[in-house]
Amino acid sequence: MKHIVLICHKDHFISGSVNFIKKLFEKEFQVDVLTDHVSVNQIKSLVNVHDSSVFVLWQMEYLAPWLVSKGLKVVVFPMYDGCGTAPNSYFKVLDRTYLFNFSKRLHKKCIGVGVTSYQLNYYPEIKQSNKIFEKKEKLFYWLRRPDSSLAEPIITKLFAPYIENIHIHDRQDAYDIKNDVFQVEDDFISTSIWFDEKEKLETLIATSKYYLAPRESEGIGMAFLEAMSLGCIVFANKNSTHDQYIYHGYNGFLIDFESQDIALIKAQLKEAFDIIKSGKQIGENAKNFINKGVPIWNEQSKRILETLNTISDAKKLKRLSKKEQLAGFILVKLYRKHYRLYFIIIKIFYTCGLFSDKVLKFKFNIIYRIIFKLLKTLKR
Amino acid sequence: MNKNKQRSFIVDFGCCLPYGHNLQSVSLYKRKEEDRGRLSKSIVCKRVKSFDIDNKDDFYFSLPTLHKGLIIEGTENVFLRLYVKIIRTLLLFPFVGKNNLLDLKASKSIKKVFKIHNLKREDILIFPSADYYGTKALLKNLKNIKFEDRPRIHLRFIGSLESPHSFYKNNLFELIDLINKNYETLTVSAEVPIYANYLDSIIPDLKVIAEPYPVEVSKNTKNNRTIAKQESFVILLPGSNRADKGYFDIFNIAKEILFQFPSVKLVVQDMKKQNEFFNKKYRKKLSQLVNIELVEAVLPRKKIEELYKNANLILLPYYPDVYHFRGSGIHYEALQNGIPVLARKGSGFIEEINNWSSGWTYETKQDLLFRLKEIMEMDSEVIDQKMENSFKKFKKSSDEAYRFNMS
């Protein structure tokens, strides 16, 4: 059977957010999952054993230059919330990989730097989406990042005038509950931490009329997309991937939470609730929008599999130069130490012609240009 | 040569390589003239003599190789290329009056052609790919020949050899000026309609029409095309690749195609190593893409025929700014092999594609993918029929142009 090595973050594995893609691969491939907590040496030995397998990097694109230099077939799924602000050189070195983007913004960024990517749109198929739930004037708020603009006290204060209840699902990202914001339940606030059965969580969301997208930006945005499919009115920060699916005032609301301008946010929320009160079927529109999108995702997932099959069937690739292999290894080590330094070094490597098609040629006019620039600067 | 028969001489100063469309067009014109019952002889560069080519006896190898680019393209020998570069640059200096030494060489060889073959009024001199040096030398030499003794001359401009060097500009006007002064015994044509229209507007005394390649009657669309029934859809990018042929766009195009149509395969003919834009890294990247099969830059005719047999579509991502006035030999070959083409808008041969319905055009990558989807969904019999009709139109157009220019 064809083989895939799926490398992802440990959190993806625990939260199960990688499961949908793993299940998709398992339809036609044998999949081994590896998390970023394993050492570089372990990855190295794996590379030697599975040198003809397809390596899928799930938000682990920093490994790509190294794996490509080793002559492996590499498929990359970068996430906007992980590398949305990364410099161009970060994406340029991914040119030899096969790039899939769930975020339209990231896709555009890749295209902008000359790297071809395939844009995906994820539409979840929820079993419960066909059931009819009685919606309460309740906001479902998944507290993931208490240190962001979507912190619990601000949200509670902002939404209080419009809703009867707020349910805080206190399951923060990385499960590192340093900032304990756990609220004492009262008539207005109800809380939860964990549901053993996903259905219970879905029912809770489905019975809430409003849903707040928990992060400022998303890689895919599975949680808010699921809420949309359950007919919730979603409020989300105006950023990727929210702005990819939500059409403000039609199937949800895009609010400038990240601006932290309380007056502006208040005004936007007021406007949003005025639209809701006018009787516009925002939740219904959201549900229909997602349901209509499900065939698109099914088609795209088929294409992912077909592409991976083509990649897997291809002949073994040749390794890049020793220089590039070493540079790739250095980059991996660097990223694990300090990712900002990684960005700087990758730019230097790229400028020097590593992981690119650039052929460095010394030209005399370079000296002329440098002198000219120097004189210009001095003149200023 | 039989003295009772009228003679045709096919001359090409650009024919200095044992492959490519110059050599092919010389052969085609020779055959076409023989079909008209004339005695014909092809005169090409001396350099070709050292190569193994078909029907070698049909050629006179007497012309010097003057176009630097063609020599450099044709040799892998670094020292020879360097030598050519240096010598060629030195020869370009105007030592003698207005002419440089390359002009003198061309003039000398044209005079030689006239003298050896004793050209008369009944003879025809055909330049199927009119070039700067040859055309200039020929037209200048006409002054020395009495009007009543001048042979008929047919110049076919192809839009690529009219300038001797990239840093010379507007050389075409130098030739046009000479044509306008000696138009009486001349006929002029261009490979593509847009170029023909342009030349027609600047040569008031002659009617310039588009003249595609003469059609090879031995070939037809059906015998090649229907054989190929392979599992996956194959897109062919034939012809030794160059930057202006969109070589450096192929990687991204292929990737887009992979994501949209994972089973589609692209067969790409490589760029020659001696090409000034050859990039080893890019070549490696291209060869490692899973849906690309990279084949040698120079292939024997048999292999090329094989590629055509297995292809469902020919992709021509040529740069419109370079190919604005230029035709494509590949397009003619595609027509003769019954394969539709998909070409980038703006090139000179787009009008031919539209006139003969020999394929489709695209503007952007999205457009390309959209067209590709359409083509892949088409029934193969419909495409076969379409190509058969295209071939008929191509042949009709080619024959009419030939008749017009040679009658």
mmCIF file with all atom_site columns, N, CA and C in Angstrom, chain A residues 12 18 25 35 64 90 92 99 108 114 119 174 181 208 216 229 254 304 310 314 338 344 348 350 361 367 376:
data_model
loop_
_atom_site.group_PDB
_atom_site.id
_atom_site.type_symbol
_atom_site.label_atom_id
_atom_site.label_alt_id
_atom_site.label_comp_id
_atom_site.label_asym_id
_atom_site.label_entity_id
_atom_site.label_seq_id
_atom_site.pdbx_PDB_ins_code
_atom_site.Cartn_x
_atom_site.Cartn_y
_atom_site.Cartn_z
_atom_site.occupancy
_atom_site.B_iso_or_equiv
_atom_site.pdbx_formal_charge
_atom_site.auth_seq_id
_atom_site.auth_comp_id
_atom_site.auth_asym_id
_atom_site.auth_atom_id
_atom_site.pdbx_PDB_model_num
ATOM 1  N N  . HIS A 1 12  ? -2.450  19.388 17.389  1.00 0.00 ? 12  HIS A N  1
ATOM 2  C CA . HIS A 1 12  ? -3.377  18.969 16.327  1.00 0.00 ? 12  HIS A CA 1
ATOM 3  C C  . HIS A 1 12  ? -3.823  17.535 16.564  1.00 0.00 ? 12  HIS A C  1
ATOM 4  N N  . VAL A 1 18  ? -6.580  17.282 13.125  1.00 0.00 ? 18  VAL A N  1
ATOM 5  C CA . VAL A 1 18  ? -5.920  16.744 11.933  1.00 0.00 ? 18  VAL A CA 1
ATOM 6  C C  . VAL A 1 18  ? -6.625  15.469 11.442  1.00 0.00 ? 18  VAL A C  1
ATOM 7  N N  . PHE A 1 25  ? -6.741  10.627 3.941   1.00 0.00 ? 25  PHE A N  1
ATOM 8  C CA . PHE A 1 25  ? -5.567  9.927  3.394   1.00 0.00 ? 25  PHE A CA 1
ATOM 9  C C  . PHE A 1 25  ? -5.708  8.417  3.551   1.00 0.00 ? 25  PHE A C  1
ATOM 10 N N  . THR A 1 35  ? 4.509   13.621 15.425  1.00 0.00 ? 35  THR A N  1
ATOM 11 C CA . THR A 1 35  ? 4.315   14.994 15.913  1.00 0.00 ? 35  THR A CA 1
ATOM 12 C C  . THR A 1 35  ? 5.659   15.700 16.045  1.00 0.00 ? 35  THR A C  1
ATOM 13 N N  . ALA A 1 64  ? 10.183  21.580 5.406   1.00 0.00 ? 64  ALA A N  1
ATOM 14 C CA . ALA A 1 64  ? 10.121  21.332 3.952   1.00 0.00 ? 64  ALA A CA 1
ATOM 15 C C  . ALA A 1 64  ? 11.465  21.474 3.231   1.00 0.00 ? 64  ALA A C  1
ATOM 16 N N  . TYR A 1 90  ? 10.037  32.823 3.182   1.00 0.00 ? 90  TYR A N  1
ATOM 17 C CA . TYR A 1 90  ? 9.515   31.646 3.885   1.00 0.00 ? 90  TYR A CA 1
ATOM 18 C C  . TYR A 1 90  ? 8.696   30.775 2.926   1.00 0.00 ? 90  TYR A C  1
ATOM 19 N N  . LYS A 1 92  ? 8.839   31.231 -0.549  1.00 0.00 ? 92  LYS A N  1
ATOM 20 C CA . LYS A 1 92  ? 9.586   30.984 -1.791  1.00 0.00 ? 92  LYS A CA 1
ATOM 21 C C  . LYS A 1 92  ? 10.325  29.653 -1.744  1.00 0.00 ? 92  LYS A C  1
ATOM 22 N N  . LEU A 1 99  ? 1.918   22.475 -2.595  1.00 0.00 ? 99  LEU A N  1
ATOM 23 C CA . LEU A 1 99  ? 1.358   23.330 -1.562  1.00 0.00 ? 99  LEU A CA 1
ATOM 24 C C  . LEU A 1 99  ? -0.165  23.405 -1.628  1.00 0.00 ? 99  LEU A C  1
ATOM 25 N N  . LYS A 1 108 ? -3.115  33.520 -1.835  1.00 0.00 ? 108 LYS A N  1
ATOM 26 C CA . LYS A 1 108 ? -2.770  34.698 -2.641  1.00 0.00 ? 108 LYS A CA 1
ATOM 27 C C  . LYS A 1 108 ? -1.328  35.130 -2.387  1.00 0.00 ? 108 LYS A C  1
ATOM 28 N N  . GLY A 1 114 ? 5.212   33.863 -6.379  1.00 0.00 ? 114 GLY A N  1
ATOM 29 C CA . GLY A 1 114 ? 5.552   32.976 -7.501  1.00 0.00 ? 114 GLY A CA 1
ATOM 30 C C  . GLY A 1 114 ? 5.503   31.497 -7.182  1.00 0.00 ? 114 GLY A C  1
ATOM 31 N N  . GLN A 1 119 ? -5.824  26.204 -3.645  1.00 0.00 ? 119 GLN A N  1
ATOM 32 C CA . GLN A 1 119 ? -6.643  26.702 -2.546  1.00 0.00 ? 119 GLN A CA 1
ATOM 33 C C  . GLN A 1 119 ? -7.805  25.767 -2.254  1.00 0.00 ? 119 GLN A C  1
ATOM 34 N N  . ALA A 1 174 ? -3.350  24.986 23.327  1.00 0.00 ? 174 ALA A N  1
ATOM 35 C CA . ALA A 1 174 ? -2.142  24.382 23.901  1.00 0.00 ? 174 ALA A CA 1
ATOM 36 C C  . ALA A 1 174 ? -2.380  23.821 25.292  1.00 0.00 ? 174 ALA A C  1
ATOM 37 N N  . VAL A 1 181 ? -9.130  31.800 33.932  1.00 0.00 ? 181 VAL A N  1
ATOM 38 C CA . VAL A 1 181 ? -10.200 32.806 33.892  1.00 0.00 ? 181 VAL A CA 1
ATOM 39 C C  . VAL A 1 181 ? -11.532 32.138 34.192  1.00 0.00 ? 181 VAL A C  1
ATOM 40 N N  . SER A 1 208 ? -27.438 27.218 20.779  1.00 0.00 ? 208 SER A N  1
ATOM 41 C CA . SER A 1 208 ? -27.080 28.634 20.947  1.00 0.00 ? 208 SER A CA 1
ATOM 42 C C  . SER A 1 208 ? -27.359 29.374 19.652  1.00 0.00 ? 208 SER A C  1
ATOM 43 N N  . GLU A 1 216 ? -8.469  35.144 16.600  1.00 0.00 ? 216 GLU A N  1
ATOM 44 C CA . GLU A 1 216 ? -8.427  36.325 15.736  1.00 0.00 ? 216 GLU A CA 1
ATOM 45 C C  . GLU A 1 216 ? -8.289  35.922 14.268  1.00 0.00 ? 216 GLU A C  1
ATOM 46 N N  . SER A 1 229 ? -22.647 25.561 10.187  1.00 0.00 ? 229 SER A N  1
ATOM 47 C CA . SER A 1 229 ? -23.449 24.454 9.655   1.00 0.00 ? 229 SER A CA 1
ATOM 48 C C  . SER A 1 229 ? -24.588 24.083 10.595  1.00 0.00 ? 229 SER A C  1
ATOM 49 N N  . LEU A 1 254 ? -18.595 40.115 10.457  1.00 0.00 ? 254 LEU A N  1
ATOM 50 C CA . LEU A 1 254 ? -17.143 40.308 10.619  1.00 0.00 ? 254 LEU A CA 1
ATOM 51 C C  . LEU A 1 254 ? -16.936 41.578 11.426  1.00 0.00 ? 254 LEU A C  1
ATOM 52 N N  . ILE A 1 304 ? -7.405  16.060 -3.895  1.00 0.00 ? 304 ILE A N  1
ATOM 53 C CA . ILE A 1 304 ? -6.204  15.937 -3.049  1.00 0.00 ? 304 ILE A CA 1
ATOM 54 C C  . ILE A 1 304 ? -5.679  14.506 -3.140  1.00 0.00 ? 304 ILE A C  1
ATOM 55 N N  . THR A 1 310 ? -0.740  10.647 -7.642  1.00 0.00 ? 310 THR A N  1
ATOM 56 C CA . THR A 1 310 ? 0.209   10.962 -8.720  1.00 0.00 ? 310 THR A CA 1
ATOM 57 C C  . THR A 1 310 ? 1.594   11.206 -8.139  1.00 0.00 ? 310 THR A C  1
ATOM 58 N N  . ALA A 1 314 ? 5.079   8.755  -8.660  1.00 0.00 ? 314 ALA A N  1
ATOM 59 C CA . ALA A 1 314 ? 6.224   9.289  -9.414  1.00 0.00 ? 314 ALA A CA 1
ATOM 60 C C  . ALA A 1 314 ? 7.517   8.622  -8.968  1.00 0.00 ? 314 ALA A C  1
ATOM 61 N N  . HIS A 1 338 ? 14.718  29.355 17.589  1.00 0.00 ? 338 HIS A N  1
ATOM 62 C CA . HIS A 1 338 ? 14.159  30.707 17.500  1.00 0.00 ? 338 HIS A CA 1
ATOM 63 C C  . HIS A 1 338 ? 13.601  30.938 16.103  1.00 0.00 ? 338 HIS A C  1
ATOM 64 N N  . ILE A 1 344 ? 15.145  35.153 9.231   1.00 0.00 ? 344 ILE A N  1
ATOM 65 C CA . ILE A 1 344 ? 16.285  35.944 8.725   1.00 0.00 ? 344 ILE A CA 1
ATOM 66 C C  . ILE A 1 344 ? 17.227  35.046 7.914   1.00 0.00 ? 344 ILE A C  1
ATOM 67 N N  . ILE A 1 348 ? 18.500  34.945 3.903   1.00 0.00 ? 348 ILE A N  1
ATOM 68 C CA . ILE A 1 348 ? 19.908  34.982 3.466   1.00 0.00 ? 348 ILE A CA 1
ATOM 69 C C  . ILE A 1 348 ? 20.207  33.789 2.552   1.00 0.00 ? 348 ILE A C  1
ATOM 70 N N  . TYR A 1 350 ? 18.167  32.094 0.770   1.00 0.00 ? 350 TYR A N  1
ATOM 71 C CA . TYR A 1 350 ? 17.468  32.236 -0.513  1.00 0.00 ? 350 TYR A CA 1
ATOM 72 C C  . TYR A 1 350 ? 18.204  33.224 -1.420  1.00 0.00 ? 350 TYR A C  1
ATOM 73 N N  . LYS A 1 361 ? 25.628  35.304 -10.373 1.00 0.00 ? 361 LYS A N  1
ATOM 74 C CA . LYS A 1 361 ? 26.674  35.677 -11.327 1.00 0.00 ? 361 LYS A CA 1
ATOM 75 C C  . LYS A 1 361 ? 27.245  37.012 -10.872 1.00 0.00 ? 361 LYS A C  1
ATOM 76 N N  . ILE A 1 367 ? 29.087  46.589 -8.740  1.00 0.00 ? 367 ILE A N  1
ATOM 77 C CA . ILE A 1 367 ? 29.978  47.539 -8.051  1.00 0.00 ? 367 ILE A CA 1
ATOM 78 C C  . ILE A 1 367 ? 29.540  48.970 -8.381  1.00 0.00 ? 367 ILE A C  1
ATOM 79 N N  . LYS A 1 376 ? 24.384  58.421 -3.673  1.00 0.00 ? 376 LYS A N  1
ATOM 80 C CA . LYS A 1 376 ? 23.023  58.945 -3.526  1.00 0.00 ? 376 LYS A CA 1
ATOM 81 C C  . LYS A 1 376 ? 22.690  59.155 -2.050  1.00 0.00 ? 376 LYS A C  1
#
